[in-house]
PDB file of C-alpha atoms in Angstrom:
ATOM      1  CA  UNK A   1      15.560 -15.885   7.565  1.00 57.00           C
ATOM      2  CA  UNK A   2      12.355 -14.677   5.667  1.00 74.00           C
ATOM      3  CA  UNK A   3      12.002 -15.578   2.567  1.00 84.00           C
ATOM      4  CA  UNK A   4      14.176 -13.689  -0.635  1.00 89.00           C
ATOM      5  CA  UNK A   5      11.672 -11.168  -2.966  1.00 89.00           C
ATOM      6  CA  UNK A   6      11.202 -11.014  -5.984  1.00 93.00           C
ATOM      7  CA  UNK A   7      11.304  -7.619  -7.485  1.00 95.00           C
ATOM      8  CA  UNK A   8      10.706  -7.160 -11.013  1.00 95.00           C
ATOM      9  CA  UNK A   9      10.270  -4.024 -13.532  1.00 95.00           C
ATOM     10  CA  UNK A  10       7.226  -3.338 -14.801  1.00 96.00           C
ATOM     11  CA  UNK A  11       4.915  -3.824 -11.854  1.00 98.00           C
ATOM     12  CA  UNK A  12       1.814  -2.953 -10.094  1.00 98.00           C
ATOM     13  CA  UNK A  13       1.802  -3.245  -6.113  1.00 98.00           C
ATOM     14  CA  UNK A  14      -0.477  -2.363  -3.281  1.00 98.00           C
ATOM     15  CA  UNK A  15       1.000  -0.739  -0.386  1.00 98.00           C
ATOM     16  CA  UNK A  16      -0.288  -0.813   3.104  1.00 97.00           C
ATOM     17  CA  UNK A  17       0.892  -0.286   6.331  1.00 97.00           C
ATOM     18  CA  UNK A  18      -0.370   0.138   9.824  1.00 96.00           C
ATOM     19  CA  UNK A  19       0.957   2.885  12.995  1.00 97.00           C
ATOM     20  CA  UNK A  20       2.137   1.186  15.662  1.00 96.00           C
ATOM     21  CA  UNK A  21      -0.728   0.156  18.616  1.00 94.00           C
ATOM     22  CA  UNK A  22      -3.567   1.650  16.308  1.00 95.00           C
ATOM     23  CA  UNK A  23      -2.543   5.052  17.190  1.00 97.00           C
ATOM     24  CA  UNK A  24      -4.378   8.237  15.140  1.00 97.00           C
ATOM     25  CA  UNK A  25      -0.584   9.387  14.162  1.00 98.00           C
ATOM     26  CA  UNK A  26      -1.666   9.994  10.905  1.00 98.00           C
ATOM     27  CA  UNK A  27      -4.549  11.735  11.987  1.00 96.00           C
ATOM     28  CA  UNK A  28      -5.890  13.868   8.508  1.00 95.00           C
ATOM     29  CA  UNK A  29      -5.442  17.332   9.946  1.00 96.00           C
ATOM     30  CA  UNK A  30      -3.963  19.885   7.634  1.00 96.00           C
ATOM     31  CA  UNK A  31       0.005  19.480   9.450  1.00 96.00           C
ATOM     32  CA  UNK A  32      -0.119  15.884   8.658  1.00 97.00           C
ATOM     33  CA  UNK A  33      -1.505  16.140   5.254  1.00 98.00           C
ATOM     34  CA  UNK A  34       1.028  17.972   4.517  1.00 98.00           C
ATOM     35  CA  UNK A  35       3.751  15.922   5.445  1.00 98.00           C
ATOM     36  CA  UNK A  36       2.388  12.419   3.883  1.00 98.00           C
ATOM     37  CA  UNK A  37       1.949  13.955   0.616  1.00 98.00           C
ATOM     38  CA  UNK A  38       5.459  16.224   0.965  1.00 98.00           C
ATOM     39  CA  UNK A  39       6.976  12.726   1.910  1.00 98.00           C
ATOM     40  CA  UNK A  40       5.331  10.602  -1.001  1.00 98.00           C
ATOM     41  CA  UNK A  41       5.819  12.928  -3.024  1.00 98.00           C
ATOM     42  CA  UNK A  42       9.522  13.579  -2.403  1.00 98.00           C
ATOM     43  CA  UNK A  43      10.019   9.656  -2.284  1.00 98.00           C
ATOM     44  CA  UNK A  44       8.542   8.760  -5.622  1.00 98.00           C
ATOM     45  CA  UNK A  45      10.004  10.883  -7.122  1.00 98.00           C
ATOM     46  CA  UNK A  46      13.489  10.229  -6.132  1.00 97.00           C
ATOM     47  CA  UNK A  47      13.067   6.413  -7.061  1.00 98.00           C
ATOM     48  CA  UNK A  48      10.906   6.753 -10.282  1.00 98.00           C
ATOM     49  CA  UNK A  49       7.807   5.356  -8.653  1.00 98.00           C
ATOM     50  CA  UNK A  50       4.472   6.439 -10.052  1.00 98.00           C
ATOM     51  CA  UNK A  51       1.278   6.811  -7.918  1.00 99.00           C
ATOM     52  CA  UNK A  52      -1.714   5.590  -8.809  1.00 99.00           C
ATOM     53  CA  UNK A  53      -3.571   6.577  -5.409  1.00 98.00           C
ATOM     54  CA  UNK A  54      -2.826   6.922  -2.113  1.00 98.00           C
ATOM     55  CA  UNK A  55      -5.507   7.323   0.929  1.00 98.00           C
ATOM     56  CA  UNK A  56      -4.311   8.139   4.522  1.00 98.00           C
ATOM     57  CA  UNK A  57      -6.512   7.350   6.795  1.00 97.00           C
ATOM     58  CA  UNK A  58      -5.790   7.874  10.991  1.00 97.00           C
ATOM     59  CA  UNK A  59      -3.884   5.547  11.451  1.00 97.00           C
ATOM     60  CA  UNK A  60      -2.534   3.218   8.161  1.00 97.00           C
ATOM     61  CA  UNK A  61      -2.390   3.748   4.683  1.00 98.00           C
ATOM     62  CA  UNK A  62      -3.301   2.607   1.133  1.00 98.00           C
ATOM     63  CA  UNK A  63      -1.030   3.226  -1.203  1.00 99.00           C
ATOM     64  CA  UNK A  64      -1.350   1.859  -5.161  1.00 99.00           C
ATOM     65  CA  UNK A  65       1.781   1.902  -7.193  1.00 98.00           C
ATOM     66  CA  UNK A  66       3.365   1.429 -10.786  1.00 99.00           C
ATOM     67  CA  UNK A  67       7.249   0.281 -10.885  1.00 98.00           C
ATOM     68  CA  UNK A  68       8.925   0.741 -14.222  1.00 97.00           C
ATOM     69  CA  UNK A  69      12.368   0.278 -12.404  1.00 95.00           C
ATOM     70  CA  UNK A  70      12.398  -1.902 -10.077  1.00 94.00           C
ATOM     71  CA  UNK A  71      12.895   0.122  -7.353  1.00 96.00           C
ATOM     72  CA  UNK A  72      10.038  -0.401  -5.408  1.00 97.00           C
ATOM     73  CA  UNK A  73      11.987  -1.749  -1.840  1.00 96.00           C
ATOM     74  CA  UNK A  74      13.763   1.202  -1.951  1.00 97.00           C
ATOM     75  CA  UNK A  75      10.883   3.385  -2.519  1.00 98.00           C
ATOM     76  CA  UNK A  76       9.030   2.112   0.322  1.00 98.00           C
ATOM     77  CA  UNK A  77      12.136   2.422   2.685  1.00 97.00           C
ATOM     78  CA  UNK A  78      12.795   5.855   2.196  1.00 98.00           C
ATOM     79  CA  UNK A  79       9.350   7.227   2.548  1.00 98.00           C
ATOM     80  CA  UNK A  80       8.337   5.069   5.374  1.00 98.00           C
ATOM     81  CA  UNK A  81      11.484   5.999   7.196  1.00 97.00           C
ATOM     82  CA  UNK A  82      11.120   9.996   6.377  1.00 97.00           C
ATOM     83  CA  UNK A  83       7.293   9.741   7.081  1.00 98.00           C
ATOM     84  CA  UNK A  84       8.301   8.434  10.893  1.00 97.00           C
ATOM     85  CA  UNK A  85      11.154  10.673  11.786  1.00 97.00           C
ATOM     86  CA  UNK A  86       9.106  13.635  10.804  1.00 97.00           C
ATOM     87  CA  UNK A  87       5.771  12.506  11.928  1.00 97.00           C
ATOM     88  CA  UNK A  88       7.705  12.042  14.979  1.00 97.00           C
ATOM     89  CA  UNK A  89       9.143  15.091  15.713  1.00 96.00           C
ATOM     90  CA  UNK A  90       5.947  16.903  14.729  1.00 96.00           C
ATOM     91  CA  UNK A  91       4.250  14.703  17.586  1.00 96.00           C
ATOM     92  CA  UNK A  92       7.339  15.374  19.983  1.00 94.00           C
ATOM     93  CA  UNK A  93       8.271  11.388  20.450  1.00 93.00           C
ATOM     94  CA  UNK A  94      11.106   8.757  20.050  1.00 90.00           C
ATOM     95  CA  UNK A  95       9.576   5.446  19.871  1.00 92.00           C
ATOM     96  CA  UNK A  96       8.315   3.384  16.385  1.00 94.00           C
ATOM     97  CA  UNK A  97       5.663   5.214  14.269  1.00 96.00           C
ATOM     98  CA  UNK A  98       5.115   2.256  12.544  1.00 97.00           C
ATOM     99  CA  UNK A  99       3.576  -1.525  13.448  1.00 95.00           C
ATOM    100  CA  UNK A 100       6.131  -4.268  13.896  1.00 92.00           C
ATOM    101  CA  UNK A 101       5.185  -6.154  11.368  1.00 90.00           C
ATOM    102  CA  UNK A 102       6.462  -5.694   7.898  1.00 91.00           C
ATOM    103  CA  UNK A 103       4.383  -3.132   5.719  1.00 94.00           C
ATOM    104  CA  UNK A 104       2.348  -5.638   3.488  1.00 94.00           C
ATOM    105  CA  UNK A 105       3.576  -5.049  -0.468  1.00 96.00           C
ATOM    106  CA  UNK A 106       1.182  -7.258  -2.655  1.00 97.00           C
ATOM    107  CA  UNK A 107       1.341  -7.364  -6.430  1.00 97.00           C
ATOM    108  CA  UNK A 108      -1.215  -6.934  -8.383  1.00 98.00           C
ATOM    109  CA  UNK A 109      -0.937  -9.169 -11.713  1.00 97.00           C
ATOM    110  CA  UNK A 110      -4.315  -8.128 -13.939  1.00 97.00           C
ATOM    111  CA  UNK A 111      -5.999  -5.098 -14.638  1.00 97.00           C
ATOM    112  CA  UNK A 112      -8.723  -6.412 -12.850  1.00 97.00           C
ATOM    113  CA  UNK A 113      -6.426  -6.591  -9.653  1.00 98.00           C
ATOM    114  CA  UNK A 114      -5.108  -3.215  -9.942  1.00 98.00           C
ATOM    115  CA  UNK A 115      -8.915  -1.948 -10.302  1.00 98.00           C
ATOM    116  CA  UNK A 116     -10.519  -3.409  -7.413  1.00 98.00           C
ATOM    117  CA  UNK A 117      -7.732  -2.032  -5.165  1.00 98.00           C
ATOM    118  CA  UNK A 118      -7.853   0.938  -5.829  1.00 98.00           C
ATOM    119  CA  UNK A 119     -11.333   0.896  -5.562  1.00 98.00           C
ATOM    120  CA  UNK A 120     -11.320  -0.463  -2.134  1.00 98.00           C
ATOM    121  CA  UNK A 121      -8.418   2.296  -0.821  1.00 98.00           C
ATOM    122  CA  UNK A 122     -10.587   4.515  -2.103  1.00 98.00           C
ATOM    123  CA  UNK A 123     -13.517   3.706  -0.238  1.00 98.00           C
ATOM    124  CA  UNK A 124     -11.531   2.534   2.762  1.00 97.00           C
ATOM    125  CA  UNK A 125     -13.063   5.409   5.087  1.00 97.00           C
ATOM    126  CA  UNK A 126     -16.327   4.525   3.813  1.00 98.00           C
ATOM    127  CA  UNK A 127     -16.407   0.996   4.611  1.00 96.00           C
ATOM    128  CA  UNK A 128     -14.946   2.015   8.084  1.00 95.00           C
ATOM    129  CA  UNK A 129     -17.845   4.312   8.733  1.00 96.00           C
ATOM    130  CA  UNK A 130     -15.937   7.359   8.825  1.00 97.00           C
ATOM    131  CA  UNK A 131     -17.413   9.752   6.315  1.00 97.00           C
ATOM    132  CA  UNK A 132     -20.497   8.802   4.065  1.00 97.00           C
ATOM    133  CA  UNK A 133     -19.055   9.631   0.818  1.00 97.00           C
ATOM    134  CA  UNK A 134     -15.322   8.889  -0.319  1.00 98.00           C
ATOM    135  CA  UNK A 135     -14.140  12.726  -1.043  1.00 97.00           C
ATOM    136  CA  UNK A 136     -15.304  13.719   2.304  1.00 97.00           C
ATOM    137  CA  UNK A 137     -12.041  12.264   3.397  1.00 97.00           C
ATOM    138  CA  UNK A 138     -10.012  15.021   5.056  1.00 96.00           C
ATOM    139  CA  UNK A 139      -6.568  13.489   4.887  1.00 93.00           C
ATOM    140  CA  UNK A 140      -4.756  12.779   1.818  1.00 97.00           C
ATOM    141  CA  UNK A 141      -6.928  11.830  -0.465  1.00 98.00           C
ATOM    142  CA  UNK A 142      -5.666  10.662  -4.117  1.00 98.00           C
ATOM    143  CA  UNK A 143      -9.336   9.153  -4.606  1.00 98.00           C
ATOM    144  CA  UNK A 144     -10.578  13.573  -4.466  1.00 97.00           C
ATOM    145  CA  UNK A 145      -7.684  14.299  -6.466  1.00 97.00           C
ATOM    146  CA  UNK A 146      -8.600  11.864  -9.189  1.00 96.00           C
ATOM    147  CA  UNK A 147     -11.823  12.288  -9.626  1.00 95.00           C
ATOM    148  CA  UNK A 148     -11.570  16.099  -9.691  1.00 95.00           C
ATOM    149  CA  UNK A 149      -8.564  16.284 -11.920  1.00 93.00           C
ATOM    150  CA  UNK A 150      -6.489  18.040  -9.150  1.00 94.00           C
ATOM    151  CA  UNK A 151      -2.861  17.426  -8.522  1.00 96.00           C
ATOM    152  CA  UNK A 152      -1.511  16.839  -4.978  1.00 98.00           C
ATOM    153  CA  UNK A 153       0.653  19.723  -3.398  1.00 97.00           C
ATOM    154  CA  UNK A 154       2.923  20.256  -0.457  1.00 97.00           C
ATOM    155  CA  UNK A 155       5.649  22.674   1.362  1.00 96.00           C
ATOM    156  CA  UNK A 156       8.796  21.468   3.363  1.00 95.00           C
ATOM    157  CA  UNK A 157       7.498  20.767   7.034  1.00 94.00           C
ATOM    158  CA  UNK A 158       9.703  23.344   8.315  1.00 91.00           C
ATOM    159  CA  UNK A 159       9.254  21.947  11.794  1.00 92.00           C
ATOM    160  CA  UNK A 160      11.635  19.016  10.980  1.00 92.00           C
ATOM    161  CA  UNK A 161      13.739  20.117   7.908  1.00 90.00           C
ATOM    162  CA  UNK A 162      16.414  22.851   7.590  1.00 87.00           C
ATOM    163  CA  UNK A 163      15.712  26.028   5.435  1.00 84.00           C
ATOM    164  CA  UNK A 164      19.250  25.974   4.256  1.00 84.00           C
ATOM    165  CA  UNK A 165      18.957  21.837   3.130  1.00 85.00           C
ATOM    166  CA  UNK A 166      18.459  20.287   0.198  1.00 90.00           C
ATOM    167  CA  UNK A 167      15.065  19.022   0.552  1.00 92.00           C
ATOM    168  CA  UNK A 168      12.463  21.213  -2.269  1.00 93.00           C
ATOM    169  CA  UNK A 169      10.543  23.761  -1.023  1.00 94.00           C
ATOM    170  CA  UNK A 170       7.444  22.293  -2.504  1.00 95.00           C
ATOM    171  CA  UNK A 171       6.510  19.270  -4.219  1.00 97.00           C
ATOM    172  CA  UNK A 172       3.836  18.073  -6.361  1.00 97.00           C
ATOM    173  CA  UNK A 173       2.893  14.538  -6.624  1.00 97.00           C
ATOM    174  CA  UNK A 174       0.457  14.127 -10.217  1.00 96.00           C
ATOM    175  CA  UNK A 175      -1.332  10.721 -10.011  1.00 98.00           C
ATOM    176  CA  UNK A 176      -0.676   8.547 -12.777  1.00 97.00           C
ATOM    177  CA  UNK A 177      -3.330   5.640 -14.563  1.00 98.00           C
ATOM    178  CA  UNK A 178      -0.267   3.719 -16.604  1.00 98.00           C
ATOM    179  CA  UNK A 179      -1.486   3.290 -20.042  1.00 96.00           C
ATOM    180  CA  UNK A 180      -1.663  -0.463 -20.091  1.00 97.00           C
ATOM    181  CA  UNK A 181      -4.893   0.127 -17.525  1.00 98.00           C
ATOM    182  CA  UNK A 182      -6.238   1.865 -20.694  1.00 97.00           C
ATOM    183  CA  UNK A 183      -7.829   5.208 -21.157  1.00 97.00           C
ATOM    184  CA  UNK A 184      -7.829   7.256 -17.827  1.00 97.00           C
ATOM    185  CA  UNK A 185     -11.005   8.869 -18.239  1.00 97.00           C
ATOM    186  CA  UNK A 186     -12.467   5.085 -18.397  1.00 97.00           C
ATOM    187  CA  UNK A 187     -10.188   3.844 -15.311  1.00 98.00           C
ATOM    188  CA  UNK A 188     -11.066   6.997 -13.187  1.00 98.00           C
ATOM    189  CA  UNK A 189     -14.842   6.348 -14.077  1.00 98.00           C
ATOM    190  CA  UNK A 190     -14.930   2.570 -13.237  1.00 98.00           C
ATOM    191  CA  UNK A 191     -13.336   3.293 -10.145  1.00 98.00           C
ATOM    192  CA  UNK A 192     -15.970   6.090  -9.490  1.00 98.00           C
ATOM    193  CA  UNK A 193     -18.635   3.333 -10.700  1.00 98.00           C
ATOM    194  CA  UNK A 194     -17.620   0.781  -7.778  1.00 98.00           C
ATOM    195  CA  UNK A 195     -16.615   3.490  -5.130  1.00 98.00           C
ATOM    196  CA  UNK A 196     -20.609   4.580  -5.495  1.00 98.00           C
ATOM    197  CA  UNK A 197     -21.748   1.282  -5.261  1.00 98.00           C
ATOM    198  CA  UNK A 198     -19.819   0.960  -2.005  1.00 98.00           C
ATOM    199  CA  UNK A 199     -21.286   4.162  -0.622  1.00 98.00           C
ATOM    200  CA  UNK A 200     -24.815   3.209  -1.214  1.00 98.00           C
ATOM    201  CA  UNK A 201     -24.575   0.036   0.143  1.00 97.00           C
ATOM    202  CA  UNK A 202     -22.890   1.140   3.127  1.00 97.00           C
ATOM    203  CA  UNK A 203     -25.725   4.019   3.327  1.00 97.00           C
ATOM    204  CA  UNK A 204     -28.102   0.497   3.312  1.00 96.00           C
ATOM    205  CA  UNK A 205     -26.159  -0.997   6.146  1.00 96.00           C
ATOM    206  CA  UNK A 206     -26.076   2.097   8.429  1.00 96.00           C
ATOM    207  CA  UNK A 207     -30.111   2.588   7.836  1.00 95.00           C
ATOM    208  CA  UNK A 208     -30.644  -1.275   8.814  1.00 95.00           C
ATOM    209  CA  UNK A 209     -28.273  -1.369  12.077  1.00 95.00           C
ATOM    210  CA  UNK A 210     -28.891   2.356  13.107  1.00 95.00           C
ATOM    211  CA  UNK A 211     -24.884   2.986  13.114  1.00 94.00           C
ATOM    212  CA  UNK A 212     -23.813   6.297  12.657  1.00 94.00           C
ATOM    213  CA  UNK A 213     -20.762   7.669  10.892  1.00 95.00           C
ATOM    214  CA  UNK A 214     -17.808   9.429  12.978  1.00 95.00           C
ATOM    215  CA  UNK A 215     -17.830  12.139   9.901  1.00 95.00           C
ATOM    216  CA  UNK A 216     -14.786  14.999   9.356  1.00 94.00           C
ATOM    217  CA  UNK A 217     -15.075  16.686  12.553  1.00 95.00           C
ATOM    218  CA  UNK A 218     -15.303  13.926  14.636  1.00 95.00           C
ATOM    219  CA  UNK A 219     -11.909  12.368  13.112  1.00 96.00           C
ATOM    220  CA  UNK A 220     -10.376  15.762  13.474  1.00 95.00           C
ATOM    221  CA  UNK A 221     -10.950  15.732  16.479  1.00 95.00           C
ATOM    222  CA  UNK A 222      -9.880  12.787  17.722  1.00 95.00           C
ATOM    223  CA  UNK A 223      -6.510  13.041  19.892  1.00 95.00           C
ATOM    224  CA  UNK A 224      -3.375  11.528  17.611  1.00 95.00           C
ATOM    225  CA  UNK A 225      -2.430   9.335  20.945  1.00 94.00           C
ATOM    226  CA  UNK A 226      -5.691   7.597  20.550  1.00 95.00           C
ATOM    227  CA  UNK A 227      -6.264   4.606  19.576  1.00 93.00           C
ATOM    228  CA  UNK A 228      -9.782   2.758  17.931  1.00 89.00           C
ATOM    229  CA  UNK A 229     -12.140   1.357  20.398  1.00 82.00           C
ATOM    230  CA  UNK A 230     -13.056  -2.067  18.114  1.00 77.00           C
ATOM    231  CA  UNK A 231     -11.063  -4.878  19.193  1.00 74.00           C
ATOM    232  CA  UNK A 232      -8.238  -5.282  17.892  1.00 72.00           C
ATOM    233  CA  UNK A 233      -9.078  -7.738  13.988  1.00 67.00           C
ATOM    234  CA  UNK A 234      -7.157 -10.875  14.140  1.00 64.00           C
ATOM    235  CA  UNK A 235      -4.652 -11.303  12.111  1.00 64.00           C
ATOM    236  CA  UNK A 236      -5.126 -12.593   8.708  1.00 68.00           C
ATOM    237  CA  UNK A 237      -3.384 -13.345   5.267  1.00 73.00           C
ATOM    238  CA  UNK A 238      -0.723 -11.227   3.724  1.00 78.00           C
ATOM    239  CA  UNK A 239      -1.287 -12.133   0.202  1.00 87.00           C
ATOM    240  CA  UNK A 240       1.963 -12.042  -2.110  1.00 92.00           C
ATOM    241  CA  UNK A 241       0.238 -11.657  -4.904  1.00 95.00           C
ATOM    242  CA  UNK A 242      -3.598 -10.129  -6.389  1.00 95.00           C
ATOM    243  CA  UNK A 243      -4.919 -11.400  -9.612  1.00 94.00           C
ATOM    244  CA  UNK A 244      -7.633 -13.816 -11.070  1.00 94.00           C
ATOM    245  CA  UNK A 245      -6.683 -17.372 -11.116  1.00 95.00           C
ATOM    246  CA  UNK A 246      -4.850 -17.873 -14.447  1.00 94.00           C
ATOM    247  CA  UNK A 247      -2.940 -14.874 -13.536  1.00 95.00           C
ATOM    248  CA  UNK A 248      -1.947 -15.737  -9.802  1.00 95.00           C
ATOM    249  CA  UNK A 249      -1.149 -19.613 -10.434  1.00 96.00           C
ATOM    250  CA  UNK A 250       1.642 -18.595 -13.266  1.00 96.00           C
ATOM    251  CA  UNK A 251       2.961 -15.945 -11.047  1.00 96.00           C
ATOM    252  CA  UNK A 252       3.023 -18.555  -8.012  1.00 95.00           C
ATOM    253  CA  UNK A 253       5.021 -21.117  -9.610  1.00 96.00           C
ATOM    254  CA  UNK A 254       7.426 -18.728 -11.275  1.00 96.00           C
ATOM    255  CA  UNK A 255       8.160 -17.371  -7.686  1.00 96.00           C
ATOM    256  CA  UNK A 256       8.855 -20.877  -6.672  1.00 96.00           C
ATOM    257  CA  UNK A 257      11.267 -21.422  -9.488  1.00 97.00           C
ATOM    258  CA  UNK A 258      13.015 -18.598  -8.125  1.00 97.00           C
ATOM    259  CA  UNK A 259      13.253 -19.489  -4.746  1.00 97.00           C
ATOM    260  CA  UNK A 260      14.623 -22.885  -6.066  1.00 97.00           C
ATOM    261  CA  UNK A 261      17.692 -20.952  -8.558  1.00 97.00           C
ATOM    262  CA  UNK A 262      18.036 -18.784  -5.405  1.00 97.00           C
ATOM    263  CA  UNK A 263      18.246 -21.143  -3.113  1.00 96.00           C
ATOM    264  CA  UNK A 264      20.872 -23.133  -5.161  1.00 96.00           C
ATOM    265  CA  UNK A 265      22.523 -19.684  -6.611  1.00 96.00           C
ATOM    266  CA  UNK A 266      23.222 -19.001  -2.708  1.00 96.00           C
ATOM    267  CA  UNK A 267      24.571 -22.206  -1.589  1.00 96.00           C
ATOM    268  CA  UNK A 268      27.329 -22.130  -4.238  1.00 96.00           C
ATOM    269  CA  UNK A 269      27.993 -18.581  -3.283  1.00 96.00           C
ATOM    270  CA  UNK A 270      28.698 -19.195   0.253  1.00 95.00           C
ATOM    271  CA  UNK A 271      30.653 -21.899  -0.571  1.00 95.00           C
ATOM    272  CA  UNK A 272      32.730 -19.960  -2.893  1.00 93.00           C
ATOM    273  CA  UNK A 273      31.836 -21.767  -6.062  1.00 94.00           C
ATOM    274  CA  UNK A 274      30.592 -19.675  -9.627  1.00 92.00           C
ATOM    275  CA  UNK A 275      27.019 -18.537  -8.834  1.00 94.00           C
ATOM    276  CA  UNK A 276      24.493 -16.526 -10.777  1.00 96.00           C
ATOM    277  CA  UNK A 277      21.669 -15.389  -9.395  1.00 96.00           C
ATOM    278  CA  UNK A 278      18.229 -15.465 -11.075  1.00 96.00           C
ATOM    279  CA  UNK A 279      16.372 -12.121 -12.403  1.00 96.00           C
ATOM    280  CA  UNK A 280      14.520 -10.179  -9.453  1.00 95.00           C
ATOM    281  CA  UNK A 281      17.416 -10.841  -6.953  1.00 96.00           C
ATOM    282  CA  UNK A 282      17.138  -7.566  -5.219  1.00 94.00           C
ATOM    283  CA  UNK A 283      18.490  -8.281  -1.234  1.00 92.00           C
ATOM    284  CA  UNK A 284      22.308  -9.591  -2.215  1.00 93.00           C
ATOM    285  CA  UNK A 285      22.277  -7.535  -5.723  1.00 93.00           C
ATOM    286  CA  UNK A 286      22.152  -4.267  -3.432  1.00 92.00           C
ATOM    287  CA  UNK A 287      24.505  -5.190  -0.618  1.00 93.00           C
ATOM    288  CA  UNK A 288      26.838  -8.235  -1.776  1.00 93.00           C
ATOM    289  CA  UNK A 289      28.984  -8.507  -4.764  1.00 93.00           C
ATOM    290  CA  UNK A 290      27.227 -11.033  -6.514  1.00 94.00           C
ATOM    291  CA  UNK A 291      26.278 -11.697 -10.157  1.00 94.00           C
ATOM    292  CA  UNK A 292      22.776 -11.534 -11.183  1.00 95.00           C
ATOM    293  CA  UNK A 293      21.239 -12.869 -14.637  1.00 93.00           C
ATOM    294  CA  UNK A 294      20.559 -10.138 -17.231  1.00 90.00           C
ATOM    295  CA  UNK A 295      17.071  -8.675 -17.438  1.00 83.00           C
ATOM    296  CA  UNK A 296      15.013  -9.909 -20.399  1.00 78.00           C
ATOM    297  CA  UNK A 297      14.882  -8.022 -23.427  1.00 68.00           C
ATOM    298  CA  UNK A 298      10.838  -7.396 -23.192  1.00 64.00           C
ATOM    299  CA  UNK A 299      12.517  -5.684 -19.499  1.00 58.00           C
TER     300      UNK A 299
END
């Protein structure tokens, strides 16, 4: 049994999560723009989820979040699960879109956190030596739409959903800098600030090794049952939480403390004895009729 999450109002969280075998499924041409942003877009919005940034690239995504709600499992659910059956039916196929593994969901505790990850989705294709510059990025592209002060649009894929349904005929997903990051013109132009940096020192790296980039028309047109030809990276750490020290040590131990009153809370439940579960319970509190400690006042 994995262990129970946390989920709390009020938080920041960096979503990613990779196609299954490496394929190009998400592949940035204008079909499958289309239906990431129509999906994200649709998703959000049903579970009160605001986007900070989101960057598709061929095959995984980078996705930075705000949850006022606590509704963030949910959120992720739903639009991964949408994203696949229509990805899936646009490609003609059956099997998983997505990886086995779990999508990795790490939260972000300090401005500083929240910063540098969006800087690094944002630069993502950059560092991988797909396009030189950041907005060159042909897929969806929330790094373009920020620092251009457009808003992201999209139709219903009519391919997969019915004319007649419920589903909007188009959506618009605005990207959102939370006030507590501070003013957005200053958030947009630090992350502008570090995303440069990262393209000139990647313009360094390619002049000293002689690499070349794969730019737009050579990821366009790359088939979507491709795959990369790198070896596959071994795996490594799926942090649970982003922050500087004296923010990630706090947020460690009070996660422990909770797996501790959830771990007793659960055990008295099973047995049938009075059991209250602690705040951030989200697994049972959705699908068994337990009881749950109120949510602080400052929540």
């Amino acid at each position: 049994m994995s262990r129970p999450r946390q989920i709390l109002r009020k938080q920041f969280y960096m979503l990613t999560r990779r196609c299954t075998q490496r394929q190009f499924l998400l592949r940035p041409d204008g079909i499958t723009t289309n239906i990431f942003v129509y999906c994200l877009a649709e998703a959000a919005k049903r579970f009160g989820i605001d986007v900070l940034l989101t960057m598709a690239e061929s095959n995984h995504h980078h996705t930075i979040c705000y949850d006022p709600r606590g509704n963030f499992p949910q959120f992720v659910e739903h639009f991964h699960k949408l994203l696949a059956r229509c990805l899936n039916a646009r490609w003609g196929r059956c099997e998983n879109l997505w990886a086995a593994e779990e999508p990795c969901i790490t939260r972000l505790l300090d401005r500083s956190s929240v910063i540098a990850k969006l800087a690094y989705a944002a630069g993502n294709p950059v560092k991988d030596l797909l396009v030189q510059r950041a907005v060159q990025w042909p897929g969806a592209n929330g790094y373009r739409a920020l620092v251009t002060g457009r808003t992201l649009r999209a139709r219903r894929p009519h391919h997969f959903f019915r004319a007649t349904g419920d589903m909007p005929e188009e959506v618009t997903l605005e990207l959102v800098i939370p006030e507590v990051l501070g003013p957005r013109e200053e958030v947009i132009a630090e992350i502008k600030a570090r995303v440069t940096q990262l393209e000139e020192a990647m313009l360094r790296h390619r002049q000293k090794t002689g690499r070349r980039i794969v730019g737009r028309a050579g990821v366009l047109r790359q088939s979507w049952q491709a795959s990369p030809t790198s070896p596959r990276p071994v795996r490594t750490l799926r942090p649970r939480f982003a922050g500087r020290v004296d923010a990630r040590v706090p947020a460690l131990l009070s996660y422990r403390a909770f797996l501790a009153a959830h771990c007793d809370a659960r055990k008295a439940w099973l047995a049938g004895e009075p059991a209250r579960f602690p705040v951030g319970t989200y697994w049972l509190a959705r699908f068994a009729p337990i009881t749950v400690e109120p949510w602080p006042v400052s929540h």
